[in-house]
Amino acid sequence: MTVAVDPVSVAERQIVAEHQLREKVINEEFKIWKKTVPLLYDTIHTHVLESPLLSVQFLPNYTVSENKNKISVQALFGSNTSGREQDHVKLVLLDLPSTLAPDFSTFAVGDSIPIPMNGDGLDSFKVLQSWKHPGEVNKIKVSPNGEKWITFDNQGLVHLYNRKDETPVDFSYHTSEGYALEWVSDTEFLSGANDSRIALWDIKDASKPLKEFNSHTAVINDISFSPAAKVLFGSVADDFNTYIHDLRSPEESPAIKISTNHIQNAISFHPLLSSLFATGGKDNVVNLYDTRNTKEPFRKLFGHNDSVVGLTWDTCYDPNFLYSWGLDKRVINWDLSKLSEEVTYPSSEASESKRRTRVTEDPCLAFIHGGHTSRINELSVHPKIPNLFATVGDDNLLEVYKSKTLLDEEEDEEEEEKEEAEEEEKDDAEDKPETKNEDVDMKE
């Protein structure tokens, strides 16, 4: 007698087993990362919050404590309680070692101050202010001068906040929720939503947009204004299109149209070069474009193994650095000063081949942050403190960290040591007697 096996229950068990295996792999990867923290970071602070966070933004300034042993930075984030509780926008204070300050040498009290790890000896997290927010906080963007910030909720309203007022100013135009916000100046901003529409606003008039852009036909994923060009902004959407608009143009249609085979989730203009911008999307690739020739990206950056959801440039320390993050729980630092070095793109044929081929790492890949156990929703680069980052994700974590950086001299020394080792291996191989022909003769 044969017992019938329910195919549904078999499939369910298989799904559960696959989920458990993924969780096990994630936990093991996180354990490995924790062991490497002292080697990879100058400092890192991890805070577990009550709900996942979709957005985080540093405010531009910092203060120094009276004893000169610590500095305090401020950051904004918004809650995502999925309707279970009242959502808030919160302004928090984070205490960090004073050695992170760019002007540390001017107020240092000794030759060496120990760097606390994970907040030892520091009251490192304090909520300064909290504002009620109508629904989930999909996005926060701080104005260039740091005095105001805008948020997008899950109903399509944009809210303008400042420190003094408890009640925000509401900008009503979009018919569905949105995630794309970008400041054009301290008085103007752009918003893009799931209704496929983009609006240009003046903060003094919340009644209607200054201008509307209806060129996209699907969800707007991201918007980026070019501070170098001053009149251009780019947008990416689920319609597989990347558009570059000129704010001076009376037409709604974009000045540049780029159609791709994969949906692009993020776009970011370079802060100094008006012709350079980057996109990242569901093909796990970061693309670098020149606005003067957009038929193809002039360079692709491979490093992520899942969708790229965000991009931003370093506007404080080194504009050669581009940062990307995504569903693979990773933030990657790209050093574009290495663009001239030779690189070989991975191919689908090579990955599918039974014979594994050696794939060289992209020389632009400078650092990978692996401190999250779920997707990373946003990264913020501090506007004044070099190499200071904040990340938030679906794992309820807020992480503030500074990665270690190698000086050029140290990198050169490492490269020389590597070349010497390779040369020694080559010499050893040449000195060894050839035995291949003898082995063949013996077999014969």
Tab-separated table of C-alpha atoms in Angstrom:
chain	number	residue	atom	x	y	z
A	1	MET	CA	0.000	0.000	0.000
A	2	THR	CA	1.456	3.308	-1.066
A	3	VAL	CA	0.880	6.462	0.921
A	4	ALA	CA	0.057	9.530	-1.156
A	5	VAL	CA	2.411	12.404	-0.633
A	6	ASP	CA	0.911	15.856	-0.630
A	7	PRO	CA	2.987	17.901	-3.124
A	8	VAL	CA	1.983	21.108	-1.339
A	9	SER	CA	3.400	19.957	1.991
A	10	VAL	CA	6.590	18.797	0.273
A	11	ALA	CA	6.965	22.206	-1.382
A	12	GLU	CA	6.303	23.976	1.917
A	13	ARG	CA	8.955	21.922	3.685
A	14	GLN	CA	11.412	22.693	0.900
A	15	ILE	CA	10.703	26.420	1.173
A	16	VAL	CA	11.183	26.297	4.957
A	17	ALA	CA	14.442	24.371	4.557
A	18	GLU	CA	15.760	26.877	2.010
A	19	HIS	CA	14.802	29.785	4.294
A	20	GLN	CA	16.548	28.175	7.255
A	21	LEU	CA	19.665	27.613	5.153
A	22	ARG	CA	19.695	31.259	4.037
A	23	GLU	CA	19.318	32.425	7.638
A	24	LYS	CA	22.166	30.160	8.697
A	25	VAL	CA	24.430	31.536	5.967
A	26	ILE	CA	23.527	35.129	6.916
A	27	ASN	CA	24.279	34.457	10.597
A	28	GLU	CA	27.628	32.857	9.758
A	29	GLU	CA	28.582	35.779	7.514
A	30	PHE	CA	27.671	38.215	10.297
A	31	LYS	CA	29.790	36.279	12.822
A	32	ILE	CA	32.758	36.417	10.463
A	33	TRP	CA	32.255	40.145	9.939
A	34	LYS	CA	32.135	40.809	13.714
A	35	LYS	CA	35.499	39.095	14.146
A	36	THR	CA	37.067	41.407	11.561
A	37	VAL	CA	35.646	44.660	12.997
A	38	PRO	CA	38.855	45.700	14.877
A	39	LEU	CA	40.827	45.266	11.659
A	40	LEU	CA	38.402	47.058	9.339
A	41	TYR	CA	37.069	50.000	11.372
A	42	ASP	CA	38.442	52.913	13.352
A	43	THR	CA	35.129	53.021	15.204
A	44	ILE	CA	31.645	51.583	14.830
A	45	HIS	CA	28.447	52.079	16.829
A	46	THR	CA	25.463	49.782	16.342
A	47	HIS	CA	22.022	50.666	17.702
A	48	VAL	CA	19.021	48.318	17.646
A	49	LEU	CA	15.784	50.270	17.170
A	50	GLU	CA	12.125	49.346	17.587
A	51	SER	CA	11.273	49.151	13.884
A	52	PRO	CA	13.012	49.007	10.502
A	53	LEU	CA	14.241	52.322	9.133
A	54	LEU	CA	13.961	53.380	5.508
A	55	SER	CA	15.997	56.589	5.636
A	56	VAL	CA	18.767	58.322	7.597
A	57	GLN	CA	20.498	61.680	7.131
A	58	PHE	CA	23.372	63.375	8.948
A	59	LEU	CA	23.082	67.053	9.793
A	60	PRO	CA	26.163	68.967	8.610
A	61	ASN	CA	27.731	70.208	11.851
A	62	TYR	CA	29.366	68.690	14.936
A	63	THR	CA	30.383	69.897	18.403
A	64	VAL	CA	33.421	69.157	20.586
A	65	SER	CA	33.098	68.255	24.271
A	66	GLU	CA	34.730	70.404	26.960
A	67	ASN	CA	37.326	67.753	27.792
A	68	LYS	CA	38.109	67.378	24.054
A	69	ASN	CA	37.646	63.601	24.265
A	70	LYS	CA	34.541	63.317	22.132
A	71	ILE	CA	32.571	64.986	19.385
A	72	SER	CA	28.805	64.942	18.943
A	73	VAL	CA	27.067	64.571	15.603
A	74	GLN	CA	23.363	64.734	14.838
A	75	ALA	CA	21.275	62.573	12.525
A	76	LEU	CA	17.650	62.294	11.450
A	77	PHE	CA	15.707	59.121	10.859
A	78	GLY	CA	12.062	58.147	10.554
A	79	SER	CA	10.185	55.137	11.857
A	80	ASN	CA	8.421	52.469	9.817
A	81	THR	CA	5.930	50.763	12.141
A	82	SER	CA	3.635	49.500	9.330
A	83	GLY	CA	0.686	51.218	10.977
A	84	ARG	CA	1.032	49.436	14.320
A	85	GLU	CA	2.045	52.611	16.173
A	86	GLN	CA	2.399	56.349	15.653
A	87	ASP	CA	5.343	57.037	13.343
A	88	HIS	CA	7.898	59.739	14.151
A	89	VAL	CA	10.784	61.692	12.711
A	90	LYS	CA	13.557	61.731	15.307
A	91	LEU	CA	16.618	63.908	15.718
A	92	VAL	CA	19.327	62.006	17.610
A	93	LEU	CA	22.694	62.903	19.106
A	94	LEU	CA	25.602	60.499	18.632
A	95	ASP	CA	28.839	60.791	20.618
A	96	LEU	CA	32.009	59.680	18.846
A	97	PRO	CA	35.765	59.745	19.574
A	98	SER	CA	37.271	63.186	19.069
A	99	THR	CA	39.994	61.685	16.884
A	100	LEU	CA	37.426	61.537	14.076
A	101	ALA	CA	37.188	65.330	13.875
A	102	PRO	CA	38.946	66.821	10.837
A	103	ASP	CA	40.445	69.545	13.080
A	104	PHE	CA	41.472	67.131	15.844
A	105	SER	CA	45.105	68.260	15.752
A	106	THR	CA	44.085	71.785	16.765
A	107	PHE	CA	42.443	70.769	20.038
A	108	ALA	CA	44.030	67.410	20.940
A	109	VAL	CA	45.146	67.347	24.567
A	110	GLY	CA	47.618	64.497	24.250
A	111	ASP	CA	49.663	62.521	21.770
A	112	SER	CA	47.256	59.613	21.850
A	113	ILE	CA	43.614	59.242	22.810
A	114	PRO	CA	42.177	55.706	22.829
A	115	ILE	CA	39.377	55.102	20.343
A	116	PRO	CA	36.359	53.476	22.016
A	117	MET	CA	34.749	50.649	20.066
A	118	ASN	CA	30.963	50.302	20.035
A	119	GLY	CA	30.390	53.164	22.424
A	120	ASP	CA	32.607	52.158	25.365
A	121	GLY	CA	32.797	55.108	27.718
A	122	LEU	CA	30.461	57.201	25.607
A	123	ASP	CA	26.795	58.057	26.079
A	124	SER	CA	26.531	57.492	22.370
A	125	PHE	CA	22.826	57.731	21.541
A	126	LYS	CA	20.265	60.283	22.676
A	127	VAL	CA	16.967	61.468	21.161
A	128	LEU	CA	16.978	65.288	21.085
A	129	GLN	CA	13.630	65.935	19.383
A	130	SER	CA	10.750	63.941	17.972
A	131	TRP	CA	7.976	64.945	15.566
A	132	LYS	CA	4.817	62.987	14.823
A	133	HIS	CA	4.671	61.814	11.224
A	134	PRO	CA	1.480	60.815	9.345
A	135	GLY	CA	2.387	57.301	8.250
A	136	GLU	CA	5.674	55.624	7.455
A	137	VAL	CA	8.699	57.795	6.736
A	138	ASN	CA	9.732	56.613	3.283
A	139	LYS	CA	12.455	59.204	2.777
A	140	ILE	CA	14.211	62.082	4.545
A	141	LYS	CA	16.300	64.746	2.826
A	142	VAL	CA	18.130	67.516	4.709
A	143	SER	CA	18.493	70.906	3.000
A	144	PRO	CA	22.016	71.980	1.952
A	145	ASN	CA	22.263	74.433	4.872
A	146	GLY	CA	21.009	71.815	7.347
A	147	GLU	CA	18.195	73.991	8.690
A	148	LYS	CA	15.223	72.146	7.154
A	149	TRP	CA	14.283	68.668	6.003
A	150	ILE	CA	11.578	67.121	3.867
A	151	THR	CA	9.959	63.709	4.202
A	152	PHE	CA	7.785	61.505	1.998
A	153	ASP	CA	4.987	59.480	3.602
A	154	ASN	CA	3.119	56.387	2.391
A	155	GLN	CA	0.122	58.434	1.210
A	156	GLY	CA	1.982	60.709	-1.213
A	157	LEU	CA	2.321	63.806	0.983
A	158	VAL	CA	5.627	65.644	1.308
A	159	HIS	CA	6.243	67.284	4.709
A	160	LEU	CA	8.625	70.166	5.454
A	161	TYR	CA	10.124	70.275	8.978
A	162	ASN	CA	12.422	72.533	10.966
A	163	ARG	CA	13.682	72.526	14.559
A	164	LYS	CA	11.368	75.283	15.804
A	165	ASP	CA	7.939	74.150	14.591
A	166	GLU	CA	6.181	71.038	15.852
A	167	THR	CA	3.788	70.901	12.898
A	168	PRO	CA	5.226	70.452	9.388
A	169	VAL	CA	4.110	72.167	6.190
A	170	ASP	CA	2.357	69.693	3.863
A	171	PHE	CA	2.844	69.639	0.087
A	172	SER	CA	-0.048	67.865	-1.641
A	173	TYR	CA	0.247	66.827	-5.289
A	174	HIS	CA	1.076	63.138	-5.637
A	175	THR	CA	-1.679	60.509	-5.672
A	176	SER	CA	0.388	57.658	-4.211
A	177	GLU	CA	3.370	57.145	-1.938
A	178	GLY	CA	6.851	58.164	-2.989
A	179	TYR	CA	10.518	57.571	-2.242
A	180	ALA	CA	12.297	60.134	-4.445
A	181	LEU	CA	13.236	63.493	-2.903
A	182	GLU	CA	16.019	65.901	-3.815
A	183	TRP	CA	16.910	69.465	-2.864
A	184	VAL	CA	17.686	71.844	-5.732
A	185	SER	CA	18.612	74.685	-3.353
A	186	ASP	CA	17.731	75.729	0.198
A	187	THR	CA	14.358	76.945	-1.085
A	188	GLU	CA	13.452	74.485	-3.857
A	189	PHE	CA	13.144	70.705	-4.042
A	190	LEU	CA	11.996	67.880	-6.333
A	191	SER	CA	9.625	65.026	-5.480
A	192	GLY	CA	8.867	61.849	-7.426
A	193	ALA	CA	6.291	59.211	-6.508
A	194	ASN	CA	4.726	55.899	-7.499
A	195	ASP	CA	2.198	57.844	-9.601
A	196	SER	CA	5.041	58.332	-12.162
A	197	ARG	CA	4.985	62.121	-11.691
A	198	ILE	CA	7.792	64.493	-10.693
A	199	ALA	CA	7.208	67.957	-9.219
A	200	LEU	CA	9.453	70.968	-8.603
A	201	TRP	CA	8.480	72.921	-5.456
A	202	ASP	CA	9.189	76.258	-3.816
A	203	ILE	CA	9.053	75.861	-0.022
A	204	LYS	CA	7.178	79.173	0.227
A	205	ASP	CA	4.222	77.826	-1.781
A	206	ALA	CA	2.818	74.448	-0.751
A	207	SER	CA	-0.391	74.908	-2.749
A	208	LYS	CA	0.992	73.770	-6.110
A	209	PRO	CA	4.300	72.827	-7.776
A	210	LEU	CA	6.392	75.315	-9.700
A	211	LYS	CA	6.661	72.790	-12.508
A	212	GLU	CA	5.488	69.264	-13.342
A	213	PHE	CA	7.330	66.521	-15.227
A	214	ASN	CA	5.185	63.680	-16.590
A	215	SER	CA	7.622	61.945	-18.936
A	216	HIS	CA	7.871	58.669	-16.991
A	217	THR	CA	5.151	56.010	-17.192
A	218	ALA	CA	5.907	53.994	-14.040
A	219	VAL	CA	7.058	54.264	-10.417
A	220	ILE	CA	9.752	56.927	-9.865
A	221	ASN	CA	12.606	55.261	-7.990
A	222	ASP	CA	15.092	58.083	-7.517
A	223	ILE	CA	15.945	61.682	-8.438
A	224	SER	CA	19.327	63.437	-8.457
A	225	PHE	CA	20.066	67.125	-9.016
A	226	SER	CA	23.414	68.155	-10.511
A	227	PRO	CA	25.028	70.783	-8.229
A	228	ALA	CA	27.770	71.284	-10.816
A	229	ALA	CA	25.469	71.885	-13.796
A	230	LYS	CA	22.954	73.756	-11.592
A	231	VAL	CA	20.084	73.246	-14.074
A	232	LEU	CA	20.001	69.477	-14.673
A	233	PHE	CA	18.387	66.656	-12.748
A	234	GLY	CA	18.129	62.967	-13.485
A	235	SER	CA	15.440	60.423	-12.693
A	236	VAL	CA	15.086	56.634	-12.920
A	237	ALA	CA	11.835	54.677	-12.958
A	238	ASP	CA	10.291	51.244	-13.346
A	239	ASP	CA	9.646	52.002	-17.040
A	240	PHE	CA	13.305	51.025	-17.760
A	241	ASN	CA	14.152	54.651	-18.568
A	242	THR	CA	16.701	57.111	-17.224
A	243	TYR	CA	15.860	60.730	-18.018
A	244	ILE	CA	17.910	63.914	-17.726
A	245	HIS	CA	15.784	67.082	-17.529
A	246	ASP	CA	16.807	70.712	-17.934
A	247	LEU	CA	14.954	72.937	-15.462
A	248	ARG	CA	15.239	75.874	-17.862
A	249	SER	CA	13.344	74.093	-20.619
A	250	PRO	CA	9.670	75.029	-21.061
A	251	GLU	CA	8.995	71.479	-22.257
A	252	GLU	CA	8.218	68.552	-19.950
A	253	SER	CA	10.122	66.101	-22.147
A	254	PRO	CA	13.662	65.197	-21.041
A	255	ALA	CA	16.802	66.484	-22.734
A	256	ILE	CA	18.427	63.032	-22.565
A	257	LYS	CA	16.698	59.644	-22.708
A	258	ILE	CA	18.403	56.363	-21.838
A	259	SER	CA	16.554	53.051	-22.136
A	260	THR	CA	18.036	50.014	-20.383
A	261	ASN	CA	17.364	46.282	-20.226
A	262	HIS	CA	17.115	46.375	-16.438
A	263	ILE	CA	15.185	48.669	-14.108
A	264	GLN	CA	17.416	51.272	-12.469
A	265	ASN	CA	16.714	51.976	-8.787
A	266	ALA	CA	19.180	54.787	-8.120
A	267	ILE	CA	20.849	57.748	-9.800
A	268	SER	CA	23.427	60.228	-8.514
A	269	PHE	CA	25.174	63.177	-10.193
A	270	HIS	CA	28.803	63.897	-9.372
A	271	PRO	CA	29.118	66.951	-7.060
A	272	LEU	CA	31.829	68.648	-9.162
A	273	LEU	CA	31.744	67.191	-12.691
A	274	SER	CA	28.572	68.248	-14.483
A	275	SER	CA	28.852	65.529	-17.131
A	276	LEU	CA	29.290	62.550	-14.786
A	277	PHE	CA	26.495	60.552	-13.179
A	278	ALA	CA	25.978	57.010	-11.924
A	279	THR	CA	23.025	54.622	-11.927
A	280	GLY	CA	22.424	51.302	-10.205
A	281	GLY	CA	19.677	48.760	-10.590
A	282	LYS	CA	18.291	45.261	-10.645
A	283	ASP	CA	21.189	43.843	-12.656
A	284	ASN	CA	23.416	44.353	-9.556
A	285	VAL	CA	25.670	46.722	-11.535
A	286	VAL	CA	26.714	50.347	-10.985
A	287	ASN	CA	26.936	52.219	-14.308
A	288	LEU	CA	28.994	55.358	-14.938
A	289	TYR	CA	27.731	57.698	-17.667
A	290	ASP	CA	28.963	60.805	-19.451
A	291	THR	CA	26.104	63.117	-20.436
A	292	ARG	CA	27.943	63.921	-23.677
A	293	ASN	CA	27.608	60.315	-24.844
A	294	THR	CA	24.922	58.230	-23.148
A	295	LYS	CA	24.585	55.385	-25.650
A	296	GLU	CA	26.475	53.125	-23.261
A	297	PRO	CA	27.982	53.589	-19.784
A	298	PHE	CA	31.686	54.304	-20.168
A	299	ARG	CA	32.380	52.045	-17.189
A	300	LYS	CA	30.553	49.379	-15.199
A	301	LEU	CA	31.306	48.520	-11.572
A	302	PHE	CA	30.739	44.895	-10.543
A	303	GLY	CA	30.701	43.969	-6.864
A	304	HIS	CA	27.125	43.553	-5.657
A	305	ASN	CA	25.379	40.181	-5.866
A	306	ASP	CA	21.844	41.578	-5.623
A	307	SER	CA	19.952	44.704	-6.680
A	308	VAL	CA	21.573	48.091	-6.085
A	309	VAL	CA	19.057	50.390	-4.358
A	310	GLY	CA	21.090	53.499	-3.537
A	311	LEU	CA	24.024	55.662	-4.647
A	312	THR	CA	25.764	58.744	-3.284
A	313	TRP	CA	29.069	60.570	-3.766
A	314	ASP	CA	31.538	61.803	-1.172
A	315	THR	CA	30.985	65.563	-0.998
A	316	CYS	CA	33.233	66.080	2.051
A	317	TYR	CA	36.578	64.359	1.729
A	318	ASP	CA	37.230	62.932	-1.734
A	319	PRO	CA	34.793	63.309	-4.672
A	320	ASN	CA	36.517	60.364	-6.355
A	321	PHE	CA	34.558	58.100	-4.006
A	322	LEU	CA	31.152	56.715	-4.920
A	323	TYR	CA	29.110	54.622	-2.487
A	324	SER	CA	26.501	52.015	-3.425
A	325	TRP	CA	24.249	49.799	-1.312
A	326	GLY	CA	21.562	47.240	-1.903
A	327	LEU	CA	19.625	44.089	-1.229
A	328	ASP	CA	22.815	42.066	-0.691
A	329	LYS	CA	23.261	43.689	2.741
A	330	ARG	CA	26.436	45.452	1.594
A	331	VAL	CA	27.770	48.982	1.180
A	332	ILE	CA	30.593	49.242	-1.355
A	333	ASN	CA	33.082	52.119	-1.483
A	334	TRP	CA	34.285	52.722	-5.057
A	335	ASP	CA	37.508	54.687	-5.613
A	336	LEU	CA	37.201	56.149	-9.109
A	337	SER	CA	40.784	57.405	-9.082
A	338	LYS	CA	41.561	53.803	-10.099
A	339	LEU	CA	39.447	53.967	-13.265
A	340	SER	CA	42.516	53.973	-15.497
A	341	GLU	CA	43.633	50.579	-14.181
A	342	GLU	CA	42.862	47.513	-16.261
A	343	VAL	CA	39.698	45.579	-15.438
A	344	THR	CA	37.988	42.519	-16.904
A	345	TYR	CA	34.214	42.385	-16.686
A	346	PRO	CA	32.708	39.095	-15.476
A	347	SER	CA	30.789	37.269	-18.196
A	348	SER	CA	27.691	35.101	-17.944
A	349	GLU	CA	29.513	32.419	-19.927
A	350	ALA	CA	32.332	32.334	-17.395
A	351	SER	CA	29.967	32.059	-14.435
A	352	GLU	CA	27.990	29.252	-16.063
A	353	SER	CA	31.035	27.332	-17.238
A	354	LYS	CA	31.887	24.101	-15.438
A	355	ARG	CA	35.534	25.093	-15.543
A	356	ARG	CA	35.896	27.966	-13.097
A	357	THR	CA	37.846	30.931	-14.395
A	358	ARG	CA	39.643	33.426	-12.215
A	359	VAL	CA	37.730	36.727	-12.023
A	360	THR	CA	39.857	39.657	-10.904
A	361	GLU	CA	38.402	42.128	-8.449
A	362	ASP	CA	37.613	45.579	-9.769
A	363	PRO	CA	40.525	47.883	-8.839
A	364	CYS	CA	37.977	50.585	-7.943
A	365	LEU	CA	36.485	48.430	-5.167
A	366	ALA	CA	38.007	49.961	-2.034
A	367	PHE	CA	35.901	48.704	0.901
A	368	ILE	CA	32.824	46.602	1.690
A	369	HIS	CA	30.727	47.231	4.801
A	370	GLY	CA	28.948	44.038	5.844
A	371	GLY	CA	27.418	44.954	9.197
A	372	HIS	CA	23.756	44.332	8.345
A	373	THR	CA	21.796	41.072	8.258
A	374	SER	CA	19.087	42.319	5.910
A	375	ARG	CA	18.739	44.779	3.046
A	376	ILE	CA	20.287	48.208	3.527
A	377	ASN	CA	17.790	50.972	2.836
A	378	GLU	CA	20.030	54.028	2.979
A	379	LEU	CA	23.513	55.313	3.649
A	380	SER	CA	24.396	58.860	4.703
A	381	VAL	CA	27.868	60.385	4.373
A	382	HIS	CA	28.676	63.054	6.952
A	383	PRO	CA	29.076	66.426	5.179
A	384	LYS	CA	31.939	67.627	7.409
A	385	ILE	CA	33.699	64.584	8.930
A	386	PRO	CA	35.707	62.503	6.435
A	387	ASN	CA	34.782	58.825	6.009
A	388	LEU	CA	31.986	58.864	8.593
A	389	PHE	CA	28.903	56.922	7.521
A	390	ALA	CA	25.474	55.986	8.848
A	391	THR	CA	23.385	53.102	7.519
A	392	VAL	CA	19.887	51.789	8.250
A	393	GLY	CA	18.133	48.630	7.137
A	394	ASP	CA	15.297	46.167	7.478
A	395	ASP	CA	17.113	44.526	10.418
A	396	ASN	CA	16.192	47.486	12.706
A	397	LEU	CA	19.855	48.509	12.914
A	398	LEU	CA	21.326	51.997	12.807
A	399	GLU	CA	25.082	51.777	12.296
A	400	VAL	CA	27.516	54.685	12.473
A	401	TYR	CA	31.058	53.834	11.453
A	402	LYS	CA	34.389	54.978	10.089
A	403	SER	CA	36.343	52.438	8.093
A	404	LYS	CA	40.119	52.258	8.205
A	405	THR	CA	41.877	53.852	5.251
A	406	LEU	CA	45.300	52.970	3.893
A	407	LEU	CA	47.651	55.780	2.984
A	408	ASP	CA	49.006	55.765	-0.547
A	409	GLU	CA	52.463	54.881	0.782
A	410	GLU	CA	51.081	51.842	2.587
A	411	GLU	CA	49.200	50.744	-0.522
A	412	ASP	CA	52.383	51.109	-2.595
A	413	GLU	CA	54.329	49.050	-0.051
A	414	GLU	CA	51.683	46.313	-0.122
A	415	GLU	CA	51.752	46.290	-3.928
A	416	GLU	CA	55.559	46.068	-3.956
A	417	GLU	CA	55.503	43.192	-1.453
A	418	LYS	CA	52.921	41.396	-3.585
A	419	GLU	CA	55.016	41.851	-6.739
A	420	GLU	CA	58.159	40.633	-4.944
A	421	ALA	CA	56.325	37.531	-3.708
A	422	GLU	CA	55.050	36.775	-7.207
A	423	GLU	CA	58.565	37.238	-8.622
A	424	GLU	CA	60.004	34.841	-6.026
A	425	GLU	CA	57.358	32.238	-6.877
A	426	LYS	CA	58.229	32.612	-10.549
A	427	ASP	CA	61.968	32.188	-9.856
A	428	ASP	CA	61.301	29.106	-7.706
A	429	ALA	CA	59.228	27.583	-10.478
A	430	GLU	CA	62.017	28.172	-13.023
A	431	ASP	CA	64.625	26.580	-10.710
A	432	LYS	CA	62.627	23.355	-10.280
A	433	PRO	CA	63.697	20.477	-12.599
A	434	GLU	CA	61.216	19.544	-15.286
A	435	THR	CA	59.781	16.082	-14.591
A	436	LYS	CA	56.776	16.092	-16.863
A	437	ASN	CA	58.477	14.277	-19.790
A	438	GLU	CA	59.965	11.665	-17.464
A	439	ASP	CA	56.533	10.909	-16.051
A	440	VAL	CA	55.166	10.456	-19.549
A	441	ASP	CA	57.986	8.082	-20.475
A	442	MET	CA	57.365	6.004	-17.362
A	443	LYS	CA	53.704	5.672	-18.216
A	444	GLU	CA	54.603	4.604	-21.698
